Amino acid sequence: MSPMALVEKFMSAARTASVFYQGNCTFKCITEETPLSSCFDSLAPPKPLFIVTPTVAGSYPVILLHHGFYLSNYFYKELLQHIASHGFVAVAPQLGFVILISYVGYVYVPPSGPEEIQLGAKVINWLPKGLQSLLPENVVADFTKFALSGHSRGGKTAFATALGHAKSSLSLKISVLIGIDPVAGADQHCRTYPHILTYSPQSFNLSIPVAVIGTGLGPEPKNACMAQPCAPDGVNHKEFFYECKPPCAHFVVKDYGHMDMLDDDPRGVVGALSGCMCKNGKGPRELMRKAVGGIVVAFLKAYLNGDDRDLVAIVGDPDFSCKA
């Protein structure tokens, strides 16, 4: 089912449909760069952060989103705003290394797979001691409800972190894991390190709730000239879900592609290229963001807030719920 049909199907059920639209929480965006003196300042984040937080006084669960390969954390602004508007503090670190190139400006160079996992772990370990000082007054980050997520290679990084592949022990307990079209390499024989896929059912050593959101067009090449798809079969959402243990859920947005949950016009050269490398859906990206954002919100509400009514309603419809 397309995102438009998915959203329209729930228009008659106002409560459930609300997860696919912006929530009632007012929010603000915060940009926090890493200062050059960060190694001497324990409160400075180890990597640049993009944060979207509610501004209404209260205690809110935290979700950390790892960006995709070569992408910027800012490319997910609309998706993060959707999630935060439903009562969650959303944090997106920039895990690449920053370099300056003449005439291009600042460019983020992606680290290796193991480096990315370790950098992500450093951000997680920084959150309990540093995030609170960046939030609005009377807004409290509830770290007893912590969700880890990621898109594309960032999804694989999130899984690898939850599976214990970081060199550092985590200071936070992961309550929920969400992979948004996760990808583990170019194909089954050319995977990024560490190799976490085993190709055995329910082989992931995870005891937490897991949601995997895939795309129908991700396994398809952009065109005849670009034969390599962005989310190839054998290393994409299907295999990730195949290796998850219950409780887990699998959703596939059939008519959209690997980059369609990003903002409409991501800035910079990389932002422009992000719309050209993968096969895209024909509909507006806003609908894809609503579909992905609504599923994420419903899953978080179910397993962090104890309210599963939206998730049960979504999973109960076979048109857009993909079950093992």
mmCIF file of C-alpha atoms in Angstrom:
data_model
loop_
_atom_site.group_PDB
_atom_site.id
_atom_site.type_symbol
_atom_site.label_atom_id
_atom_site.label_comp_id
_atom_site.label_asym_id
_atom_site.label_seq_id
_atom_site.Cartn_x
_atom_site.Cartn_y
_atom_site.Cartn_z
ATOM 1 C CA MET A 1 0.000 0.000 0.000
ATOM 2 C CA SER A 2 1.304 3.461 -0.884
ATOM 3 C CA PRO A 3 1.862 6.050 1.875
ATOM 4 C CA MET A 4 -1.117 8.057 0.567
ATOM 5 C CA ALA A 5 -3.410 5.030 0.772
ATOM 6 C CA LEU A 6 -1.944 4.142 4.164
ATOM 7 C CA VAL A 7 -2.698 7.581 5.587
ATOM 8 C CA GLU A 8 -6.133 7.861 3.977
ATOM 9 C CA LYS A 9 -7.133 4.434 5.280
ATOM 10 C CA PHE A 10 -6.874 5.719 8.830
ATOM 11 C CA MET A 11 -8.557 9.078 8.302
ATOM 12 C CA SER A 12 -11.828 7.593 9.555
ATOM 13 C CA ALA A 13 -10.157 6.511 12.802
ATOM 14 C CA ALA A 14 -9.000 9.874 14.132
ATOM 15 C CA ARG A 15 -6.935 8.609 17.049
ATOM 16 C CA THR A 16 -4.930 6.137 15.011
ATOM 17 C CA ALA A 17 -4.582 8.486 12.048
ATOM 18 C CA SER A 18 -3.064 11.110 14.334
ATOM 19 C CA VAL A 19 0.272 9.268 14.486
ATOM 20 C CA PHE A 20 0.685 9.927 10.757
ATOM 21 C CA TYR A 21 0.381 13.681 11.260
ATOM 22 C CA GLN A 22 2.287 16.182 13.349
ATOM 23 C CA GLY A 23 1.518 15.774 17.036
ATOM 24 C CA ASN A 24 0.353 18.309 19.589
ATOM 25 C CA CYS A 25 3.738 18.958 21.235
ATOM 26 C CA THR A 26 5.401 22.207 20.267
ATOM 27 C CA PHE A 27 9.081 21.661 19.537
ATOM 28 C CA LYS A 28 12.338 23.408 18.717
ATOM 29 C CA CYS A 29 15.475 22.444 16.802
ATOM 30 C CA ILE A 30 18.887 22.684 18.444
ATOM 31 C CA THR A 31 22.237 22.479 16.697
ATOM 32 C CA GLU A 32 25.215 21.607 18.866
ATOM 33 C CA GLU A 33 28.639 21.531 17.267
ATOM 34 C CA THR A 34 31.670 19.793 18.721
ATOM 35 C CA PRO A 35 34.168 22.428 19.915
ATOM 36 C CA LEU A 36 37.862 22.027 19.238
ATOM 37 C CA SER A 37 38.397 21.809 22.986
ATOM 38 C CA SER A 38 35.897 18.969 23.389
ATOM 39 C CA CYS A 39 38.590 16.575 24.597
ATOM 40 C CA PHE A 40 38.966 18.810 27.669
ATOM 41 C CA ASP A 41 35.238 19.372 28.200
ATOM 42 C CA SER A 42 33.291 16.349 29.423
ATOM 43 C CA LEU A 43 29.977 18.111 28.741
ATOM 44 C CA ALA A 44 30.750 18.761 25.068
ATOM 45 C CA PRO A 45 29.241 16.213 22.663
ATOM 46 C CA PRO A 46 31.805 13.936 20.992
ATOM 47 C CA LYS A 47 30.173 14.573 17.581
ATOM 48 C CA PRO A 48 27.980 17.370 16.195
ATOM 49 C CA LEU A 49 24.314 16.932 17.082
ATOM 50 C CA PHE A 50 20.980 17.912 15.597
ATOM 51 C CA ILE A 51 18.293 17.770 18.290
ATOM 52 C CA VAL A 52 14.540 18.202 18.033
ATOM 53 C CA THR A 53 12.899 18.479 21.440
ATOM 54 C CA PRO A 54 9.453 19.259 22.828
ATOM 55 C CA THR A 55 9.252 22.649 24.520
ATOM 56 C CA VAL A 56 6.295 21.899 26.827
ATOM 57 C CA ALA A 57 7.368 21.039 30.367
ATOM 58 C CA GLY A 58 7.476 17.311 30.975
ATOM 59 C CA SER A 59 9.549 14.148 30.909
ATOM 60 C CA TYR A 60 10.100 12.589 27.477
ATOM 61 C CA PRO A 61 11.679 9.384 26.116
ATOM 62 C CA VAL A 62 14.786 9.780 23.951
ATOM 63 C CA ILE A 63 15.373 8.378 20.456
ATOM 64 C CA LEU A 64 18.792 8.483 18.765
ATOM 65 C CA LEU A 65 18.891 8.277 14.960
ATOM 66 C CA HIS A 66 22.037 7.324 13.009
ATOM 67 C CA HIS A 67 22.144 8.797 9.490
ATOM 68 C CA GLY A 68 22.848 6.845 6.317
ATOM 69 C CA PHE A 69 26.119 6.475 4.415
ATOM 70 C CA TYR A 70 27.588 9.850 3.408
ATOM 71 C CA LEU A 71 24.413 11.629 4.514
ATOM 72 C CA SER A 72 23.940 14.522 6.929
ATOM 73 C CA ASN A 73 21.904 14.396 10.117
ATOM 74 C CA TYR A 74 20.109 17.527 8.888
ATOM 75 C CA PHE A 75 18.584 15.582 5.998
ATOM 76 C CA TYR A 76 16.152 13.995 8.486
ATOM 77 C CA LYS A 77 14.816 17.244 9.915
ATOM 78 C CA GLU A 78 11.180 16.735 8.870
ATOM 79 C CA LEU A 79 11.109 13.129 10.075
ATOM 80 C CA LEU A 80 12.662 14.049 13.430
ATOM 81 C CA GLN A 81 10.202 16.918 13.867
ATOM 82 C CA HIS A 82 7.322 14.527 13.246
ATOM 83 C CA ILE A 83 8.600 12.171 15.957
ATOM 84 C CA ALA A 84 9.370 14.954 18.468
ATOM 85 C CA SER A 85 5.917 16.490 18.022
ATOM 86 C CA HIS A 86 4.436 13.338 19.534
ATOM 87 C CA GLY A 87 6.408 13.688 22.748
ATOM 88 C CA PHE A 88 9.934 12.380 22.174
ATOM 89 C CA VAL A 89 13.374 13.981 22.327
ATOM 90 C CA ALA A 90 15.029 13.136 18.986
ATOM 91 C CA VAL A 91 18.821 13.283 18.680
ATOM 92 C CA ALA A 92 20.763 12.796 15.435
ATOM 93 C CA PRO A 93 24.584 12.802 15.631
ATOM 94 C CA GLN A 94 26.837 13.493 12.645
ATOM 95 C CA LEU A 95 29.178 10.515 12.792
ATOM 96 C CA GLY A 96 31.433 11.383 9.846
ATOM 97 C CA PHE A 97 34.674 13.323 9.916
ATOM 98 C CA VAL A 98 34.606 16.934 8.771
ATOM 99 C CA ILE A 99 37.068 18.162 6.154
ATOM 100 C CA LEU A 100 37.273 21.412 4.211
ATOM 101 C CA ILE A 101 37.455 21.236 0.419
ATOM 102 C CA SER A 102 38.005 24.369 -1.648
ATOM 103 C CA TYR A 103 34.944 25.584 -3.580
ATOM 104 C CA VAL A 104 32.825 22.870 -1.958
ATOM 105 C CA GLY A 105 32.953 23.822 1.688
ATOM 106 C CA TYR A 106 32.726 21.417 4.545
ATOM 107 C CA VAL A 107 32.211 17.783 3.616
ATOM 108 C CA TYR A 108 31.495 14.850 5.920
ATOM 109 C CA VAL A 109 33.664 11.826 5.229
ATOM 110 C CA PRO A 110 32.115 8.580 6.490
ATOM 111 C CA PRO A 111 34.151 6.480 8.910
ATOM 112 C CA SER A 112 34.619 2.736 8.578
ATOM 113 C CA GLY A 113 31.901 0.482 9.950
ATOM 114 C CA PRO A 114 33.703 -0.319 13.245
ATOM 115 C CA GLU A 115 34.648 3.364 13.679
ATOM 116 C CA GLU A 116 31.051 4.422 13.143
ATOM 117 C CA ILE A 117 29.828 1.983 15.794
ATOM 118 C CA GLN A 118 32.391 3.268 18.278
ATOM 119 C CA LEU A 119 31.569 6.908 17.557
ATOM 120 C CA GLY A 120 27.880 6.151 18.010
ATOM 121 C CA ALA A 121 28.650 4.483 21.335
ATOM 122 C CA LYS A 122 30.531 7.591 22.481
ATOM 123 C CA VAL A 123 27.467 9.709 21.708
ATOM 124 C CA ILE A 124 25.220 7.301 23.628
ATOM 125 C CA ASN A 125 27.551 7.430 26.635
ATOM 126 C CA TRP A 126 27.602 11.227 26.482
ATOM 127 C CA LEU A 127 23.809 11.602 26.503
ATOM 128 C CA PRO A 128 23.148 11.070 30.251
ATOM 129 C CA LYS A 129 25.734 13.660 31.286
ATOM 130 C CA GLY A 130 25.416 16.205 28.489
ATOM 131 C CA LEU A 131 22.013 16.233 26.792
ATOM 132 C CA GLN A 132 19.962 17.664 29.644
ATOM 133 C CA SER A 133 21.886 20.954 29.656
ATOM 134 C CA LEU A 134 20.889 21.551 26.012
ATOM 135 C CA LEU A 135 17.151 21.050 26.484
ATOM 136 C CA PRO A 136 14.572 23.754 27.244
ATOM 137 C CA GLU A 137 13.820 24.562 30.863
ATOM 138 C CA ASN A 138 11.510 22.019 32.540
ATOM 139 C CA VAL A 139 11.969 19.537 29.689
ATOM 140 C CA VAL A 140 13.496 16.343 31.101
ATOM 141 C CA ALA A 141 15.089 13.549 29.064
ATOM 142 C CA ASP A 142 13.889 10.198 30.407
ATOM 143 C CA PHE A 143 16.823 7.859 29.806
ATOM 144 C CA THR A 144 14.965 4.894 31.256
ATOM 145 C CA LYS A 145 13.105 4.954 27.918
ATOM 146 C CA PHE A 146 15.813 5.034 25.248
ATOM 147 C CA ALA A 147 15.320 4.027 21.620
ATOM 148 C CA LEU A 148 18.160 3.471 19.143
ATOM 149 C CA SER A 149 17.449 3.788 15.433
ATOM 150 C CA GLY A 150 19.177 4.312 12.120
ATOM 151 C CA HIS A 151 18.643 4.600 8.383
ATOM 152 C CA SER A 152 20.528 2.660 5.683
ATOM 153 C CA ARG A 153 24.075 1.911 6.924
ATOM 154 C CA GLY A 154 23.090 3.829 10.048
ATOM 155 C CA GLY A 155 20.424 1.171 10.578
ATOM 156 C CA LYS A 156 23.095 -1.524 10.403
ATOM 157 C CA THR A 157 25.183 0.549 12.864
ATOM 158 C CA ALA A 158 22.249 0.684 15.276
ATOM 159 C CA PHE A 159 21.808 -3.083 15.075
ATOM 160 C CA ALA A 160 25.543 -3.704 15.526
ATOM 161 C CA THR A 161 25.591 -1.425 18.574
ATOM 162 C CA ALA A 162 22.610 -3.204 20.130
ATOM 163 C CA LEU A 163 24.344 -6.530 19.451
ATOM 164 C CA GLY A 164 27.371 -5.425 21.467
ATOM 165 C CA HIS A 165 29.909 -4.654 18.737
ATOM 166 C CA ALA A 166 31.024 -1.330 20.242
ATOM 167 C CA LYS A 167 34.384 -1.413 22.014
ATOM 168 C CA SER A 168 32.984 0.668 24.856
ATOM 169 C CA SER A 169 30.286 -0.532 27.226
ATOM 170 C CA LEU A 170 27.085 1.475 26.893
ATOM 171 C CA SER A 171 25.967 3.640 29.802
ATOM 172 C CA LEU A 172 22.345 3.468 28.634
ATOM 173 C CA LYS A 173 20.126 0.437 28.303
ATOM 174 C CA ILE A 174 18.531 0.253 24.865
ATOM 175 C CA SER A 175 14.781 -0.214 25.307
ATOM 176 C CA VAL A 176 13.735 -0.280 21.637
ATOM 177 C CA LEU A 177 15.577 -0.767 18.324
ATOM 178 C CA ILE A 178 14.277 0.575 14.994
ATOM 179 C CA GLY A 179 15.889 0.021 11.594
ATOM 180 C CA ILE A 180 14.725 2.273 8.757
ATOM 181 C CA ASP A 181 15.573 0.465 5.520
ATOM 182 C CA PRO A 182 18.801 -0.914 7.049
ATOM 183 C CA VAL A 183 21.565 -2.044 4.677
ATOM 184 C CA ALA A 184 24.582 -4.216 5.502
ATOM 185 C CA GLY A 185 26.596 -3.843 2.279
ATOM 186 C CA ALA A 186 26.596 -3.992 -1.501
ATOM 187 C CA ASP A 187 25.502 -7.632 -1.570
ATOM 188 C CA GLN A 188 25.699 -10.816 0.466
ATOM 189 C CA HIS A 189 29.349 -11.339 -0.513
ATOM 190 C CA CYS A 190 30.423 -7.711 -0.040
ATOM 191 C CA ARG A 191 29.227 -6.615 3.377
ATOM 192 C CA THR A 192 30.447 -3.849 5.632
ATOM 193 C CA TYR A 193 32.313 -4.729 8.822
ATOM 194 C CA PRO A 194 31.451 -6.073 11.268
ATOM 195 C CA HIS A 195 29.467 -8.844 9.599
ATOM 196 C CA ILE A 196 26.389 -9.079 11.784
ATOM 197 C CA LEU A 197 24.099 -10.964 9.405
ATOM 198 C CA THR A 198 24.223 -14.738 9.862
ATOM 199 C CA TYR A 199 21.487 -15.792 7.400
ATOM 200 C CA SER A 200 19.897 -17.914 10.095
ATOM 201 C CA PRO A 201 16.362 -17.217 11.344
ATOM 202 C CA GLN A 202 16.049 -15.342 14.656
ATOM 203 C CA SER A 203 19.813 -15.406 15.140
ATOM 204 C CA PHE A 204 20.197 -11.865 16.511
ATOM 205 C CA ASN A 205 20.945 -12.049 20.222
ATOM 206 C CA LEU A 206 18.428 -9.339 21.085
ATOM 207 C CA SER A 207 15.750 -9.445 23.754
ATOM 208 C CA ILE A 208 14.316 -5.967 23.127
ATOM 209 C CA PRO A 209 11.412 -4.977 20.837
ATOM 210 C CA VAL A 210 12.606 -4.391 17.269
ATOM 211 C CA ALA A 211 10.873 -2.696 14.339
ATOM 212 C CA VAL A 212 12.199 -2.941 10.786
ATOM 213 C CA ILE A 213 10.786 -0.539 8.188
ATOM 214 C CA GLY A 214 11.680 -1.358 4.591
ATOM 215 C CA THR A 215 11.041 0.105 1.164
ATOM 216 C CA GLY A 216 9.627 -1.668 -1.847
ATOM 217 C CA LEU A 217 11.862 0.137 -4.344
ATOM 218 C CA GLY A 218 15.090 -0.097 -2.350
ATOM 219 C CA PRO A 219 16.156 -3.395 -3.988
ATOM 220 C CA GLU A 220 15.600 -1.986 -7.482
ATOM 221 C CA PRO A 221 18.328 -0.101 -9.421
ATOM 222 C CA LYS A 222 17.791 3.552 -10.256
ATOM 223 C CA ASN A 223 17.980 2.870 -13.995
ATOM 224 C CA ALA A 224 19.841 0.796 -16.572
ATOM 225 C CA CYS A 225 22.973 2.930 -16.183
ATOM 226 C CA MET A 226 23.048 2.544 -12.391
ATOM 227 C CA ALA A 227 22.734 -1.196 -11.878
ATOM 228 C CA GLN A 228 23.591 -1.223 -8.162
ATOM 229 C CA PRO A 229 20.472 -0.781 -6.007
ATOM 230 C CA CYS A 230 20.728 1.154 -2.756
ATOM 231 C CA ALA A 231 19.193 -1.589 -0.612
ATOM 232 C CA PRO A 232 20.000 -4.893 -2.342
ATOM 233 C CA ASP A 233 18.249 -8.136 -1.521
ATOM 234 C CA GLY A 234 20.294 -10.299 0.813
ATOM 235 C CA VAL A 235 21.543 -7.340 2.880
ATOM 236 C CA ASN A 236 18.401 -5.260 3.320
ATOM 237 C CA HIS A 237 15.365 -5.021 5.595
ATOM 238 C CA LYS A 238 14.130 -8.513 4.737
ATOM 239 C CA GLU A 239 17.225 -10.212 6.127
ATOM 240 C CA PHE A 240 17.381 -7.956 9.178
ATOM 241 C CA PHE A 241 13.825 -8.876 10.114
ATOM 242 C CA TYR A 242 14.419 -12.552 9.293
ATOM 243 C CA GLU A 243 17.123 -12.622 11.967
ATOM 244 C CA CYS A 244 15.097 -10.811 14.666
ATOM 245 C CA LYS A 245 13.423 -12.568 17.573
ATOM 246 C CA PRO A 246 9.988 -11.628 18.892
ATOM 247 C CA PRO A 247 8.787 -9.135 19.836
ATOM 248 C CA CYS A 248 9.499 -7.688 16.405
ATOM 249 C CA ALA A 249 7.549 -6.061 13.599
ATOM 250 C CA HIS A 250 8.199 -5.623 9.882
ATOM 251 C CA PHE A 251 6.678 -2.906 7.714
ATOM 252 C CA VAL A 252 7.301 -2.308 3.998
ATOM 253 C CA VAL A 253 6.320 0.895 2.193
ATOM 254 C CA LYS A 254 5.974 -0.668 -1.235
ATOM 255 C CA ASP A 255 5.823 2.348 -3.543
ATOM 256 C CA TYR A 256 8.758 4.344 -2.177
ATOM 257 C CA GLY A 257 12.536 4.100 -2.246
ATOM 258 C CA HIS A 258 15.576 4.100 -0.014
ATOM 259 C CA MET A 259 15.997 7.890 0.278
ATOM 260 C CA ASP A 260 12.357 8.943 0.238
ATOM 261 C CA MET A 261 12.092 9.539 4.000
ATOM 262 C CA LEU A 262 14.643 12.375 3.749
ATOM 263 C CA ASP A 263 13.693 16.058 3.473
ATOM 264 C CA ASP A 264 12.492 17.257 0.077
ATOM 265 C CA ASP A 265 15.600 19.244 -0.828
ATOM 266 C CA PRO A 266 18.583 18.250 1.325
ATOM 267 C CA ARG A 267 21.215 20.941 1.205
ATOM 268 C CA GLY A 268 24.618 20.786 -0.441
ATOM 269 C CA VAL A 269 26.155 18.607 -3.125
ATOM 270 C CA VAL A 270 25.571 15.408 -1.164
ATOM 271 C CA GLY A 271 21.970 16.403 -0.588
ATOM 272 C CA ALA A 272 21.425 16.880 -4.307
ATOM 273 C CA LEU A 273 23.073 13.548 -5.103
ATOM 274 C CA SER A 274 20.960 11.732 -2.519
ATOM 275 C CA GLY A 275 17.956 12.133 -4.787
ATOM 276 C CA CYS A 276 19.777 10.780 -7.830
ATOM 277 C CA MET A 277 21.459 7.610 -6.593
ATOM 278 C CA CYS A 278 18.446 5.489 -5.622
ATOM 279 C CA LYS A 279 15.143 4.638 -7.235
ATOM 280 C CA ASN A 280 12.501 6.980 -5.834
ATOM 281 C CA GLY A 281 8.755 6.756 -5.512
ATOM 282 C CA LYS A 282 6.567 8.848 -7.782
ATOM 283 C CA GLY A 283 4.621 10.471 -4.958
ATOM 284 C CA PRO A 284 5.735 13.343 -2.710
ATOM 285 C CA ARG A 285 8.246 12.538 0.016
ATOM 286 C CA GLU A 286 5.968 14.111 2.596
ATOM 287 C CA LEU A 287 3.741 11.042 2.427
ATOM 288 C CA MET A 288 6.688 8.721 2.952
ATOM 289 C CA ARG A 289 7.817 10.729 5.979
ATOM 290 C CA LYS A 290 4.290 10.557 7.403
ATOM 291 C CA ALA A 291 4.191 6.794 6.902
ATOM 292 C CA VAL A 292 7.622 6.175 8.450
ATOM 293 C CA GLY A 293 7.113 8.751 11.190
ATOM 294 C CA GLY A 294 3.708 7.333 12.093
ATOM 295 C CA ILE A 295 5.032 3.778 12.347
ATOM 296 C CA VAL A 296 7.985 4.921 14.486
ATOM 297 C CA VAL A 297 5.700 6.911 16.804
ATOM 298 C CA ALA A 298 3.238 4.022 17.159
ATOM 299 C CA PHE A 299 6.070 1.599 17.990
ATOM 300 C CA LEU A 300 7.637 3.971 20.518
ATOM 301 C CA LYS A 301 4.296 4.633 22.185
ATOM 302 C CA ALA A 302 3.664 0.899 22.466
ATOM 303 C CA TYR A 303 7.010 -0.161 23.916
ATOM 304 C CA LEU A 304 8.151 2.970 25.734
ATOM 305 C CA ASN A 305 4.850 4.456 26.933
ATOM 306 C CA GLY A 306 2.770 1.300 27.287
ATOM 307 C CA ASP A 307 0.083 2.430 24.830
ATOM 308 C CA ASP A 308 -0.154 -0.088 21.981
ATOM 309 C CA ARG A 309 -3.520 0.910 20.505
ATOM 310 C CA ASP A 310 -2.056 2.622 17.437
ATOM 311 C CA LEU A 311 0.453 -0.164 16.785
ATOM 312 C CA VAL A 312 -2.187 -2.873 17.123
ATOM 313 C CA ALA A 313 -4.431 -1.026 14.667
ATOM 314 C CA ILE A 314 -1.594 -0.658 12.147
ATOM 315 C CA VAL A 315 -0.278 -4.218 12.434
ATOM 316 C CA GLY A 316 -3.821 -5.551 12.262
ATOM 317 C CA ASP A 317 -4.230 -4.372 8.682
ATOM 318 C CA PRO A 318 -2.554 -6.836 6.285
ATOM 319 C CA ASP A 319 -2.398 -4.295 3.458
ATOM 320 C CA PHE A 320 0.599 -2.525 4.967
ATOM 321 C CA SER A 321 1.825 -4.896 7.647
ATOM 322 C CA CYS A 322 4.390 -7.448 6.504
ATOM 323 C CA LYS A 323 4.593 -10.483 8.757
ATOM 324 C CA ALA A 324 7.081 -13.329 8.783
#
